[in-house]
Every structure is written in C-alpha cells, then in structure tokens.
Short mmCIF file of C-alpha atoms (C1' of nucleotides) in Angstrom, two decimals:
data_model
loop_
_atom_site.label_atom_id
_atom_site.label_comp_id
_atom_site.label_asym_id
_atom_site.label_seq_id
_atom_site.Cartn_x
_atom_site.Cartn_y
_atom_site.Cartn_z
CA MET A 1 -29.50 104.49 163.75
CA GLY A 2 -32.43 102.12 164.27
CA THR A 3 -32.07 98.68 165.65
CA MET A 4 -29.53 97.42 163.14
CA ALA A 5 -31.43 94.18 162.84
CA ASP A 6 -30.66 93.60 159.19
CA VAL A 7 -27.08 92.43 159.25
CA ALA A 8 -27.58 90.27 156.16
CA ARG A 9 -29.52 87.18 156.97
CA LYS A 10 -27.81 83.88 156.55
CA THR A 11 -29.05 82.02 153.53
CA TYR A 12 -28.18 78.73 151.95
CA GLY A 13 -27.29 80.47 148.74
CA GLN A 14 -28.86 77.87 146.51
CA PHE A 15 -31.16 78.46 143.59
CA CYS A 16 -33.68 75.90 144.76
CA GLY A 17 -37.24 76.19 145.98
CA LEU A 18 -36.68 74.24 149.14
CA ALA A 19 -33.57 76.17 150.07
CA HIS A 20 -35.38 79.46 149.52
CA ALA A 21 -38.32 78.31 151.59
CA LEU A 22 -35.97 77.36 154.40
CA ASP A 23 -34.15 80.66 154.13
CA VAL A 24 -37.43 82.22 155.17
CA VAL A 25 -39.05 79.69 157.47
CA GLY A 26 -36.21 77.38 158.42
CA GLU A 27 -35.28 78.90 161.73
CA ARG A 28 -36.45 77.59 165.03
CA TRP A 29 -40.08 78.39 165.94
CA THR A 30 -40.93 80.02 162.63
CA LEU A 31 -43.06 77.24 161.19
CA LEU A 32 -44.85 76.78 164.48
CA ILE A 33 -45.89 80.42 164.35
CA VAL A 34 -47.32 79.78 160.91
CA ARG A 35 -49.15 76.74 162.24
CA GLU A 36 -50.65 78.79 165.05
CA LEU A 37 -51.90 81.42 162.65
CA GLY A 38 -53.29 78.70 160.41
CA THR A 39 -56.40 78.54 162.57
CA GLY A 40 -57.03 82.26 162.41
CA PRO A 41 -55.60 85.60 163.56
CA LYS A 42 -53.94 85.69 166.95
CA ARG A 43 -52.56 88.28 169.29
CA TYR A 44 -48.99 88.42 170.44
CA THR A 45 -49.78 86.90 173.80
CA ASP A 46 -51.79 84.12 172.21
CA LEU A 47 -48.71 83.15 170.27
CA ALA A 48 -46.44 83.45 173.27
CA ASP A 49 -48.85 81.29 175.19
CA ALA A 50 -49.09 78.56 172.58
CA LEU A 51 -45.35 78.43 171.98
CA THR A 52 -44.07 77.56 175.39
CA GLY A 53 -40.39 78.28 175.68
CA ILE A 54 -39.92 80.79 172.93
CA GLY A 55 -39.33 83.88 175.04
CA THR A 56 -40.76 87.26 174.23
CA SER A 57 -37.71 88.63 172.55
CA LEU A 58 -37.29 85.87 170.03
CA LEU A 59 -40.99 85.78 169.29
CA ALA A 60 -40.91 89.47 168.45
CA THR A 61 -37.97 88.90 166.13
CA ARG A 62 -39.64 86.00 164.33
CA VAL A 63 -42.93 87.80 163.91
CA ARG A 64 -41.19 90.86 162.54
CA GLN A 65 -39.22 88.77 160.07
CA LEU A 66 -42.29 86.87 158.90
CA GLU A 67 -44.00 90.18 158.34
CA THR A 68 -41.21 91.63 156.25
CA ASP A 69 -41.09 88.39 154.28
CA GLY A 70 -44.77 88.73 153.47
CA VAL A 71 -45.93 85.59 155.22
CA ILE A 72 -47.97 87.29 157.91
CA GLN A 73 -49.66 90.65 158.33
CA ARG A 74 -50.08 92.85 161.34
CA ARG A 75 -53.56 94.21 161.68
CA LEU A 76 -55.43 96.36 164.13
CA ALA A 77 -58.45 94.33 165.19
CA VAL A 78 -61.70 96.18 165.24
CA GLY A 79 -64.00 96.65 168.18
CA GLN A 80 -62.41 93.97 170.32
CA PRO A 81 -61.94 94.41 174.03
CA GLY A 82 -58.38 94.73 175.21
CA SER A 83 -55.58 95.53 172.90
CA ALA A 84 -55.99 95.65 169.22
CA VAL A 85 -53.09 94.25 167.25
CA VAL A 86 -53.42 90.80 165.73
CA TYR A 87 -51.31 88.80 163.32
CA GLU A 88 -52.78 86.87 160.46
CA LEU A 89 -51.51 84.91 157.50
CA SER A 90 -51.19 86.69 154.19
CA GLU A 91 -52.23 84.93 151.01
CA ALA A 92 -48.70 83.53 150.70
CA GLY A 93 -48.89 82.51 154.33
CA ARG A 94 -52.10 80.59 153.79
CA GLU A 95 -50.49 78.77 150.90
CA LEU A 96 -47.55 77.97 153.13
CA ALA A 97 -49.84 76.59 155.81
CA LEU A 98 -51.33 74.25 153.21
CA ALA A 99 -47.88 73.22 152.06
CA LEU A 100 -47.03 72.17 155.61
CA ILE A 101 -49.78 69.62 155.86
CA PRO A 102 -47.84 66.77 154.25
CA LEU A 103 -44.87 67.50 156.50
CA ALA A 104 -47.10 67.51 159.57
CA THR A 105 -48.71 64.30 158.43
CA TRP A 106 -45.31 62.72 158.00
CA GLY A 107 -44.31 63.81 161.48
CA ALA A 108 -47.47 62.39 162.96
CA ARG A 109 -47.07 59.07 161.21
CA HIS A 110 -43.39 58.52 161.69
CA GLN A 111 -42.25 60.53 164.66
CA MET A 112 -45.17 60.83 167.01
CA THR A 113 -45.94 58.09 169.45
CA ASP A 114 -48.74 58.05 171.96
CA ALA A 115 -46.15 57.75 174.70
CA ASP A 116 -45.32 61.39 174.17
CA ILE A 117 -48.66 62.82 175.11
CA GLY A 118 -48.12 62.67 178.84
CA ARG A 119 -45.00 64.80 178.75
CA GLU A 120 -45.95 67.19 176.00
CA ALA A 121 -48.07 70.26 175.57
CA PHE A 122 -51.29 69.57 173.82
CA ARG A 123 -53.98 71.57 172.10
CA ALA A 124 -57.11 70.16 170.62
CA GLU A 125 -56.86 72.31 167.50
CA TRP A 126 -53.52 70.72 166.61
CA LEU A 127 -55.26 67.38 166.21
CA LEU A 128 -58.30 68.76 164.49
CA SER A 129 -56.34 70.66 161.85
CA PHE A 130 -54.86 67.41 161.10
CA LEU A 131 -58.02 65.48 160.79
CA ALA A 132 -59.46 68.24 158.62
CA ALA A 133 -56.42 68.37 156.36
CA ASP A 134 -56.29 64.64 155.98
CA LEU A 135 -59.90 64.39 154.93
CA THR A 136 -60.25 67.43 152.74
CA GLY A 137 -60.94 66.42 149.20
CA ASP A 138 -61.20 62.69 149.27
CA THR A 139 -63.97 62.21 151.83
CA ASP A 140 -67.53 63.39 152.14
CA PRO A 141 -67.52 65.66 155.19
CA GLY A 142 -71.18 65.09 155.87
CA PRO A 143 -73.90 67.63 156.59
CA ASP A 144 -73.23 71.17 157.77
CA ALA A 145 -72.56 71.08 161.48
CA VAL A 146 -70.46 72.46 164.29
CA TYR A 147 -68.55 69.92 166.37
CA GLU A 148 -67.06 70.99 169.65
CA PHE A 149 -64.22 68.94 171.11
CA HIS A 150 -62.99 68.94 174.68
CA ILE A 151 -59.82 66.95 174.92
CA GLY A 152 -58.19 67.06 178.29
CA ASP A 153 -58.47 70.70 179.26
CA SER A 154 -58.19 71.97 175.72
CA SER A 155 -61.09 72.64 173.42
CA ALA A 156 -61.51 73.39 169.75
CA CYS A 157 -64.19 73.09 167.18
CA LEU A 158 -64.65 71.79 163.70
CA GLN A 159 -67.16 73.46 161.44
CA VAL A 160 -68.45 71.75 158.36
CA ARG A 161 -70.12 74.10 155.98
CA GLY A 162 -70.95 73.54 152.36
CA GLY A 163 -68.65 70.56 152.20
CA ARG A 164 -65.65 72.45 153.60
CA MET A 165 -64.07 71.97 157.00
CA ARG A 166 -62.68 74.66 159.22
CA VAL A 167 -60.95 74.44 162.57
CA ALA A 168 -60.99 77.03 165.31
CA PRO A 169 -59.44 76.95 168.76
CA GLY A 170 -61.61 77.21 171.83
CA PRO A 171 -65.31 76.45 172.23
CA ALA A 172 -67.77 77.17 169.44
CA ALA A 173 -69.23 80.65 169.15
CA THR A 174 -72.70 79.27 168.57
CA PRO A 175 -74.13 76.22 170.36
CA PRO A 176 -72.55 73.17 168.69
CA ASP A 177 -74.52 70.40 167.06
CA VAL A 178 -72.30 67.76 168.61
CA THR A 179 -70.03 67.83 171.64
CA VAL A 180 -67.16 65.39 172.04
CA ARG A 181 -65.29 64.81 175.30
CA ALA A 182 -62.26 62.67 175.93
CA ALA A 183 -59.11 62.59 178.01
CA ALA A 184 -55.82 63.18 176.24
CA PRO A 185 -54.45 59.67 176.88
CA THR A 186 -57.60 58.23 175.37
CA VAL A 187 -56.96 60.20 172.22
CA ALA A 188 -53.40 58.99 172.22
CA ALA A 189 -54.60 55.41 172.48
CA LEU A 190 -56.94 56.00 169.55
CA LEU A 191 -54.17 57.47 167.45
CA GLY A 192 -51.87 54.62 168.34
CA ARG A 193 -54.59 52.10 167.45
CA GLN A 194 -54.56 50.57 170.90
CA LEU A 195 -58.23 51.46 171.09
CA THR A 196 -60.96 51.68 168.50
CA LEU A 197 -63.41 54.54 168.48
CA SER A 198 -66.39 52.26 168.94
CA ASP A 199 -64.78 50.59 171.95
CA ALA A 200 -63.92 53.98 173.40
CA VAL A 201 -67.48 55.17 173.01
CA ARG A 202 -68.90 51.94 174.46
CA SER A 203 -66.69 52.22 177.52
CA ASP A 204 -67.46 55.92 177.96
CA GLN A 205 -63.86 56.95 177.44
CA VAL A 206 -65.16 59.11 174.64
CA ASP A 207 -68.45 60.86 175.01
CA ILE A 208 -70.18 62.05 171.85
CA SER A 209 -73.52 63.74 172.27
CA GLY A 210 -75.81 65.84 170.13
CA ASP A 211 -77.62 65.60 166.84
CA ALA A 212 -77.80 61.98 165.72
CA ALA A 213 -77.13 62.46 162.01
CA ALA A 214 -74.19 64.76 162.67
CA THR A 215 -72.81 62.35 165.25
CA ASP A 216 -72.90 59.52 162.74
CA ALA A 217 -71.15 61.69 160.17
CA LEU A 218 -68.45 62.64 162.67
CA VAL A 219 -67.83 59.05 163.69
CA ALA A 220 -67.45 58.15 160.03
CA LEU A 221 -65.01 61.01 159.52
CA ILE A 222 -62.85 60.07 162.47
CA GLU A 223 -62.84 56.41 161.58
CA SER A 224 -61.76 57.08 158.03
CA HIS A 225 -59.04 59.36 159.36
CA LEU A 226 -57.77 56.68 161.70
CA ALA A 227 -57.94 54.11 158.93
CA LEU A 228 -55.67 56.00 156.62
CA SER A 229 -53.21 57.37 159.15
CA MET B 1 -17.53 56.85 178.23
CA GLY B 2 -18.23 57.30 174.55
CA THR B 3 -18.99 60.60 172.94
CA MET B 4 -21.84 61.59 175.20
CA ALA B 5 -23.81 62.69 172.16
CA ASP B 6 -27.19 61.81 173.56
CA VAL B 7 -27.73 64.46 176.16
CA ALA B 8 -31.44 64.69 175.40
CA ARG B 9 -32.08 66.48 172.18
CA LYS B 10 -33.96 69.71 172.31
CA THR B 11 -37.56 69.28 171.29
CA TYR B 12 -40.53 71.57 171.09
CA GLY B 13 -42.38 69.37 173.51
CA GLN B 14 -45.67 69.57 171.69
CA PHE B 15 -47.94 66.70 170.79
CA CYS B 16 -48.34 67.82 167.20
CA GLY B 17 -47.25 66.28 163.92
CA LEU B 18 -45.52 69.37 162.67
CA ALA B 19 -43.63 69.92 165.90
CA HIS B 20 -42.49 66.31 165.91
CA ALA B 21 -41.39 66.53 162.30
CA LEU B 22 -39.39 69.62 163.12
CA ASP B 23 -37.87 67.98 166.15
CA VAL B 24 -36.29 65.56 163.71
CA VAL B 25 -35.68 67.61 160.57
CA GLY B 26 -35.98 71.19 161.75
CA GLU B 27 -32.32 71.92 162.25
CA ARG B 28 -30.21 73.73 159.75
CA TRP B 29 -29.12 71.67 156.68
CA THR B 30 -31.15 68.62 157.61
CA LEU B 31 -33.87 68.98 155.01
CA LEU B 32 -31.34 69.82 152.33
CA ILE B 33 -29.62 66.52 153.02
CA VAL B 34 -32.94 64.79 152.51
CA ARG B 35 -33.41 66.70 149.27
CA GLU B 36 -29.98 65.61 148.04
CA LEU B 37 -30.73 61.98 148.77
CA GLY B 38 -34.08 62.32 147.03
CA THR B 39 -32.39 61.78 143.69
CA GLY B 40 -30.62 58.63 144.78
CA PRO B 41 -27.89 57.36 147.11
CA LYS B 42 -24.89 59.61 147.61
CA ARG B 43 -21.51 59.41 149.24
CA TYR B 44 -20.36 61.63 152.04
CA THR B 45 -18.31 63.82 149.76
CA ASP B 46 -21.15 64.15 147.28
CA LEU B 47 -23.23 65.60 150.08
CA ALA B 48 -20.45 67.85 151.30
CA ASP B 49 -19.98 69.04 147.77
CA ALA B 50 -23.63 69.83 147.13
CA LEU B 51 -24.11 71.55 150.47
CA THR B 52 -21.58 74.33 150.24
CA GLY B 53 -20.87 75.80 153.63
CA ILE B 54 -21.95 72.98 155.86
CA GLY B 55 -18.56 71.93 157.15
CA THR B 56 -17.58 68.34 157.53
CA SER B 57 -18.17 68.05 161.21
CA LEU B 58 -21.73 69.24 161.11
CA LEU B 59 -22.54 67.11 158.10
CA ALA B 60 -21.35 64.05 159.97
CA THR B 61 -23.53 64.98 162.91
CA ARG B 62 -26.61 65.51 160.77
CA VAL B 63 -26.14 62.32 158.83
CA ARG B 64 -25.69 60.34 162.02
CA GLN B 65 -28.81 61.83 163.54
CA LEU B 66 -30.87 61.18 160.42
CA GLU B 67 -29.71 57.62 160.50
CA THR B 68 -30.68 57.06 164.11
CA ASP B 69 -34.03 58.70 163.39
CA GLY B 70 -34.64 56.22 160.60
CA VAL B 71 -34.78 58.73 157.78
CA ILE B 72 -31.66 57.56 155.99
CA GLN B 73 -29.62 54.39 155.83
CA ARG B 74 -25.92 53.86 155.56
CA ARG B 75 -25.01 51.22 153.07
CA LEU B 76 -21.82 49.75 151.70
CA ALA B 77 -21.98 50.13 147.96
CA VAL B 78 -21.02 47.12 145.96
CA GLY B 79 -18.28 46.87 143.42
CA GLN B 80 -17.82 50.58 143.00
CA PRO B 81 -14.44 52.17 142.55
CA GLY B 82 -13.24 54.31 145.40
CA SER B 83 -14.76 54.19 148.79
CA ALA B 84 -17.80 52.22 149.50
CA VAL B 85 -20.18 53.87 151.93
CA VAL B 86 -23.28 55.55 150.57
CA TYR B 87 -26.31 57.08 152.22
CA GLU B 88 -29.80 56.55 150.95
CA LEU B 89 -33.31 57.37 152.05
CA SER B 90 -35.25 54.80 154.01
CA GLU B 91 -38.92 54.22 153.29
CA ALA B 92 -39.79 56.93 155.82
CA GLY B 93 -37.21 59.16 154.19
CA ARG B 94 -38.77 58.71 150.78
CA GLU B 95 -42.13 59.67 152.20
CA LEU B 96 -40.52 62.70 153.76
CA ALA B 97 -39.02 63.71 150.44
CA LEU B 98 -42.49 63.59 148.91
CA ALA B 99 -43.89 65.63 151.77
CA LEU B 100 -41.35 68.35 151.04
CA ILE B 101 -42.53 68.97 147.51
CA PRO B 102 -45.31 71.40 148.43
CA LEU B 103 -42.91 73.32 150.65
CA ALA B 104 -40.34 73.49 147.88
CA THR B 105 -43.01 74.58 145.44
CA TRP B 106 -44.08 77.31 147.83
CA GLY B 107 -40.51 78.50 148.14
CA ALA B 108 -40.06 78.57 144.40
CA ARG B 109 -43.25 80.50 143.84
CA HIS B 110 -43.00 83.00 146.62
CA GLN B 111 -39.39 83.35 147.63
CA MET B 112 -37.31 82.65 144.58
CA THR B 113 -36.65 85.32 142.03
CA ASP B 114 -34.60 84.99 138.90
CA ALA B 115 -32.33 87.72 140.20
CA ASP B 116 -30.89 85.21 142.62
CA ILE B 117 -29.45 82.84 140.10
CA GLY B 118 -26.31 84.82 139.47
CA ARG B 119 -25.20 84.77 143.07
CA GLU B 120 -26.37 81.35 144.03
CA ALA B 121 -25.25 77.80 143.64
CA PHE B 122 -27.19 75.92 141.06
CA ARG B 123 -27.72 72.32 140.08
CA ALA B 124 -29.80 71.13 137.21
CA GLU B 125 -31.36 68.32 139.23
CA TRP B 126 -32.87 70.82 141.68
CA LEU B 127 -34.96 72.24 138.89
CA LEU B 128 -35.81 68.93 137.34
CA SER B 129 -37.01 67.37 140.60
CA PHE B 130 -39.31 70.22 140.71
CA LEU B 131 -40.66 69.90 137.25
CA ALA B 132 -41.13 66.18 137.80
CA ALA B 133 -42.89 66.68 141.12
CA ASP B 134 -45.15 69.32 139.74
CA LEU B 135 -46.28 67.23 136.84
CA THR B 136 -46.60 63.84 138.44
CA GLY B 137 -50.16 62.71 138.44
CA ASP B 138 -52.03 65.38 136.59
CA THR B 139 -50.16 65.40 133.29
CA ASP B 140 -49.39 62.84 130.66
CA PRO B 141 -45.61 62.47 130.77
CA GLY B 142 -45.43 61.33 127.17
CA PRO B 143 -43.56 58.37 125.72
CA ASP B 144 -40.70 56.57 127.44
CA ALA B 145 -37.56 58.59 126.92
CA VAL B 146 -34.38 59.86 128.54
CA TYR B 147 -33.86 63.61 128.51
CA GLU B 148 -30.46 65.00 129.32
CA PHE B 149 -30.19 68.60 130.47
CA HIS B 150 -27.11 70.77 130.51
CA ILE B 151 -27.83 73.98 132.32
CA GLY B 152 -24.85 76.19 132.82
CA ASP B 153 -22.16 73.75 133.85
CA SER B 154 -24.53 71.44 135.63
CA SER B 155 -26.23 68.47 134.07
CA ALA B 156 -29.00 66.11 135.07
CA CYS B 157 -31.43 63.85 133.37
CA LEU B 158 -35.09 63.08 133.41
CA GLN B 159 -36.23 59.57 132.62
CA VAL B 160 -39.77 58.85 131.63
CA ARG B 161 -40.64 55.23 131.89
CA GLY B 162 -44.05 53.66 131.95
CA GLY B 163 -45.66 56.98 132.70
CA ARG B 164 -43.41 57.70 135.70
CA MET B 165 -40.69 60.33 135.88
CA ARG B 166 -37.38 60.01 137.60
CA VAL B 167 -34.60 62.51 138.03
CA ALA B 168 -30.91 61.75 138.33
CA PRO B 169 -27.95 64.08 138.66
CA GLY B 170 -25.25 64.11 136.03
CA PRO B 171 -25.41 62.95 132.43
CA ALA B 172 -27.47 59.95 131.42
CA ALA B 173 -25.96 56.50 131.72
CA THR B 174 -27.28 55.49 128.34
CA PRO B 175 -27.33 57.78 125.27
CA PRO B 176 -30.28 60.15 125.80
CA ASP B 177 -33.17 60.50 123.38
CA VAL B 178 -33.14 64.26 123.73
CA THR B 179 -30.47 66.69 124.85
CA VAL B 180 -31.29 70.14 126.17
CA ARG B 181 -28.76 72.93 126.60
CA ALA B 182 -29.25 76.35 128.11
CA ALA B 183 -27.42 78.91 130.19
CA ALA B 184 -28.54 79.40 133.77
CA PRO B 185 -29.76 82.99 133.24
CA THR B 186 -31.90 81.79 130.36
CA VAL B 187 -33.55 79.30 132.65
CA ALA B 188 -34.07 82.02 135.20
CA ALA B 189 -35.75 84.17 132.56
CA LEU B 190 -38.02 81.28 131.64
CA LEU B 191 -38.98 80.70 135.25
CA GLY B 192 -39.63 84.37 135.72
CA ARG B 193 -41.76 84.47 132.60
CA GLN B 194 -39.61 87.09 130.97
CA LEU B 195 -39.08 84.65 128.16
CA THR B 196 -41.24 81.96 126.63
CA LEU B 197 -39.86 78.58 125.75
CA SER B 198 -40.68 78.94 122.08
CA ASP B 199 -38.93 82.31 121.89
CA ALA B 200 -35.93 80.88 123.68
CA VAL B 201 -35.74 77.98 121.24
CA ARG B 202 -36.21 80.26 118.24
CA SER B 203 -33.37 82.51 119.38
CA ASP B 204 -31.11 79.56 120.18
CA GLN B 205 -30.94 80.43 123.85
CA VAL B 206 -32.26 76.96 124.45
CA ASP B 207 -31.13 74.12 122.27
CA ILE B 208 -33.26 71.00 122.17
CA SER B 209 -32.14 68.22 119.93
CA GLY B 210 -32.93 64.57 119.46
CA ASP B 211 -35.91 62.38 118.76
CA ALA B 212 -38.75 64.49 117.38
CA ALA B 213 -41.66 62.89 119.21
CA ALA B 214 -39.83 62.98 122.53
CA THR B 215 -38.83 66.58 121.93
CA ASP B 216 -42.45 67.55 121.37
CA ALA B 217 -43.49 65.73 124.52
CA LEU B 218 -40.78 67.49 126.53
CA VAL B 219 -41.76 70.91 125.24
CA ALA B 220 -45.34 70.21 126.24
CA LEU B 221 -44.23 69.10 129.69
CA ILE B 222 -42.13 72.17 130.28
CA GLU B 223 -44.78 74.52 129.01
CA SER B 224 -47.43 73.03 131.24
CA HIS B 225 -45.06 73.31 134.17
CA LEU B 226 -44.41 76.95 133.43
CA ALA B 227 -48.11 77.58 133.00
CA LEU B 228 -49.04 76.34 136.41
CA SER B 229 -46.10 77.67 138.36
"C1'" DC C 1 -12.91 59.26 151.35
"C1'" DT C 2 -15.02 59.54 155.80
"C1'" DG C 3 -15.21 61.66 159.19
"C1'" DG C 4 -13.23 63.47 164.38
"C1'" DA C 5 -11.28 67.43 167.10
"C1'" DT C 6 -10.93 72.06 167.94
"C1'" DC C 7 -11.74 76.90 168.39
"C1'" DC C 8 -14.45 80.87 167.77
"C1'" DA C 9 -18.68 83.27 166.33
"C1'" DA C 10 -23.50 83.39 166.22
"C1'" DG C 11 -27.94 82.05 167.87
"C1'" DC C 12 -31.12 80.58 171.53
"C1'" DT C 13 -32.89 80.32 176.42
"C1'" DG C 14 -34.53 82.27 180.46
"C1'" DA C 15 -35.17 85.78 183.50
"C1'" DT C 16 -36.31 90.16 184.55
"C1'" DA C 17 -37.15 94.83 184.02
"C1'" DC C 18 -39.32 98.58 181.66
"C1'" DT C 19 -42.43 101.51 178.38
"C1'" DG C 20 -46.53 103.24 175.69
"C1'" DC D 1 -51.51 94.24 176.14
"C1'" DA D 2 -47.66 94.50 173.08
"C1'" DG D 3 -43.80 94.69 172.88
"C1'" DT D 4 -38.29 96.50 173.64
"C1'" DA D 5 -33.89 96.12 176.36
"C1'" DT D 6 -30.45 93.67 178.65
"C1'" DC D 7 -27.65 90.11 179.94
"C1'" DA D 8 -25.59 85.76 181.54
"C1'" DG D 9 -25.11 81.09 180.22
"C1'" DC D 10 -25.63 77.62 177.15
"C1'" DT D 11 -26.12 75.38 172.61
"C1'" DT D 12 -25.33 75.49 167.51
"C1'" DG D 13 -23.03 76.40 163.60
"C1'" DG D 14 -18.81 77.71 160.73
"C1'" DA D 15 -14.07 77.05 159.49
"C1'" DT D 16 -9.92 74.78 159.56
"C1'" DC D 17 -6.89 71.20 160.43
"C1'" DC D 18 -5.98 66.50 161.08
"C1'" DA D 19 -6.41 61.13 161.24
"C1'" DG D 20 -7.82 56.42 159.98
#
DNA sequence: CTGGATCCAAGCTGATACTG
DNA sequence: CAGTATCAGCTTGGATCCAG
C-alpha cells in the first residue's frame, strides 16, 4: 500500500500566484533547502548539516515533496568518492532561487542585526550570495578573478568570470587570486556600519591579500554593497 | 501575569537574510496578510473575509505579531462608518510587499494552472496587482485613466496616474474611463494562452467599453503582460 | 466589529534505531 | 552515505463559540 504520504496536501485554495507559491514552498524549512541548493548540488548529509535542527525524517519529506513539485532533481553524481546521490535545482528551482533574493535582501535589511551573529549559525556563502545578488546587473564586477573568503571558521568563494558572479561554498578549487580573512563579529560590525572596510583593513581586522588589481576591484564591490544595503 | 505570549519565538537561528525574513513572515498565512494589505488598509473583517480558512484566533495572533515586528501598523480610521480600526503596511511592510512580487510571479508561472480556478477562491485584485507589478518600469502604462474590472463576481480597479499604476479592490470611487467584464474561466483561458485577448473580445467573452484611447492602451498593457508571462 | 477562549487535529522536534 | 521507521512530547493550526 506504499507510504500513504499523499493525503491531500493543505493548500490555501486561492487563485493567486503568491498563494500557489506558498502552497509549494511555504512550509517550514522548504525555502532554506532551496537556498542551500542555490549554490550548487548537495548531498543529503550536506543539507542536513547546513540546516541544523531539521531532523532527518522531515528533511526527507521536504526533499521528496520538492522533487515531486519539480523544484529540485535527484541525480546520481558521477565518479565522486563516497555515495552518489545529489540534489540540484531544476530550471524552475533556479528561477525560484532568483525570486527569493528580494525577500532575503528585505530580511537582511529589516530583520537582521549584528547582535545576532554570536548566537546564530553562520556560513560564509550565505553572505556572499547576498553580495553577489545585490551587485548583479548594476555594478561592474571587475576583472575575472577568484576570491576566497574565510569568515570565522567558514569559507566560501566568489568567482567573477566574464562579468558574472558565482558563489560556491568551501575553499576555491584552484588557487584564488585574492584571499580574505575576517572574524564573524568583524563582518557583523561591517554590516551594521559600526566599522568601515578601510578601517577594518587598516586595523588588521580584515586581511585581504593577493593580486593588487583584483583586490582593488573586490574592495570596490564590497563598499558599493555596503553603501546600498 | 499577562498572556505569556512571548515565550521566545522559534527561529531558524541562522545569520542569513532569508532565514531572518522567514523567522518573521514564514508562518502560515502571514505573507497572505501582507499581500492583502498591499492594496491598501483593511479592517479585521476584511482580512478574515479574504483569507478563507484562517480562523479568527489565528488571524489576531498573526496581525499582532506583524505589528510588533514592524511590518504593519494599527490605525484608527477617521470618520468612517462602522468600526474604526484598520491595519496598513508600514514602510518596511511596503518594501516587503515589493519583495514578494518575484515570488508571486514564480508561483503564477510555475505552480498555477487554469484548471485551478474553478475550485479556488478568486479576487480580481490578485490578478491586477500582478499585472501592475509585472509591467511597472519596463512598459509605458499609457495615459492617465481608471480601469474598472469585473471578473466573475469580483471587481477591482487599476488606476494609471502620472505613469504609475495602482490597484484597489472593489469598484472605482469615481466613474471609470474603461470598464472590463469577463467570467473567471475566460480569464483563466487567457492566462493559460488557450485564448487570445483579441479572440476573446471578438467573441464577447471579454467586454471592454469606454474611452477609446484608454481602451487601446489597456489592451496593449494586457497583451504585453500575457506575452512575457 | 474585533478579537479572546477553548478544544481537538495536525505538524514539528528530537532521539534513536535500523537497512541497503 | 542515504535514507526509513518509530515514537513521545510539544507547538501550531483549524473550528466553533463567546464577549466587549
């Protein structure tokens, strides 16, 4: 008789785009799964690890539902060590991830204070996705380069290539052009405008090293991000 | 000892804009309340009426929480008949409403089929907000005019003024320049591209009457909306 | 008209155990 | 590694009735 999981999902029952979107991605954890997959395919345990508190059972349910709704796809990764199955966004899922950027920006501007950073989980790629999203389109991203960030004990990298920015979790695959190091509270102070980037660099709270031209471009990018956020 | 309502709300505990946004507006019904207030201040019963199924107790809870989070404001309406208290979006709330447009657009494009319209609740302003949001910026909205829509038994109007569009529920306060009438399934067929606007007009499934120049502008608006959606 | 109170059902958390 | 199964305890949500 199967698992009997389809007992008619609860919907808002409204002929409205927002209501239909929320019928699919409005439950707890669902949009955070989409966010996680926004920086590339991930395995089940990667998701479980990033989403502290979700519990294996609920994660399995959410992932299954997102798959049947066509937002994500299950795929058998090729040639990788360890187990093979990864989840990745479908085309619709990638569009959804883009549609979330304004919401995330709103949350960062109105609901996120630097006081939170001490108590909360933190991943460098969460901030970088942000910076990248904010700057895509309106700003010159500078020359092609790979920037590697180490914020607290989390690292992520930002690749600029042909005028487009891309974020990936973890250290860069190839040696980065620029490496940035900072403590999480320092980043919080920057975001909260208690500290300027130039002051942080001068006082060694932020260390930026590598190719000079790329460094200058990165500083300009970050400063324009801070200016408009 | 009061109501003991503040027993530490459940949060995702992540230093991330999206997670913080969802901490505030991620619970069931919350974003639909924001959507409802996006077309102007509403009374408690207006909200309860639009949000079929929410239940009075939960609506009160949500509204209270949104108020303490600074998304909406309670206000005593002046000189109106009946009871006085209305809810309206704060500045942060208006920004949130704008941030929801891409999500609503995604839902409409990927999760909403015309087959739903028969079973679902429907309000003309839900569609119009959409059209207005989609077209703001990139398209010439045409001359100043008031368009009144009657779709099924729901009506709403679209005001174009100085190049800006505004949507309001219900019939227009002043006599409209153009009146549009259609049945809900006809609209669904248009959205689903089973029917073109010109065919619908020719076959009297859609009736557009009023000022000729404004009518032409409206047809152009709707067709460009349908083209890009 | 604006909610509060209440009761029951459904969903989520957290922990652990187990399988291919 | 990638899940499924279970299960107790708690939190949310739904539905109905009631009060200022």
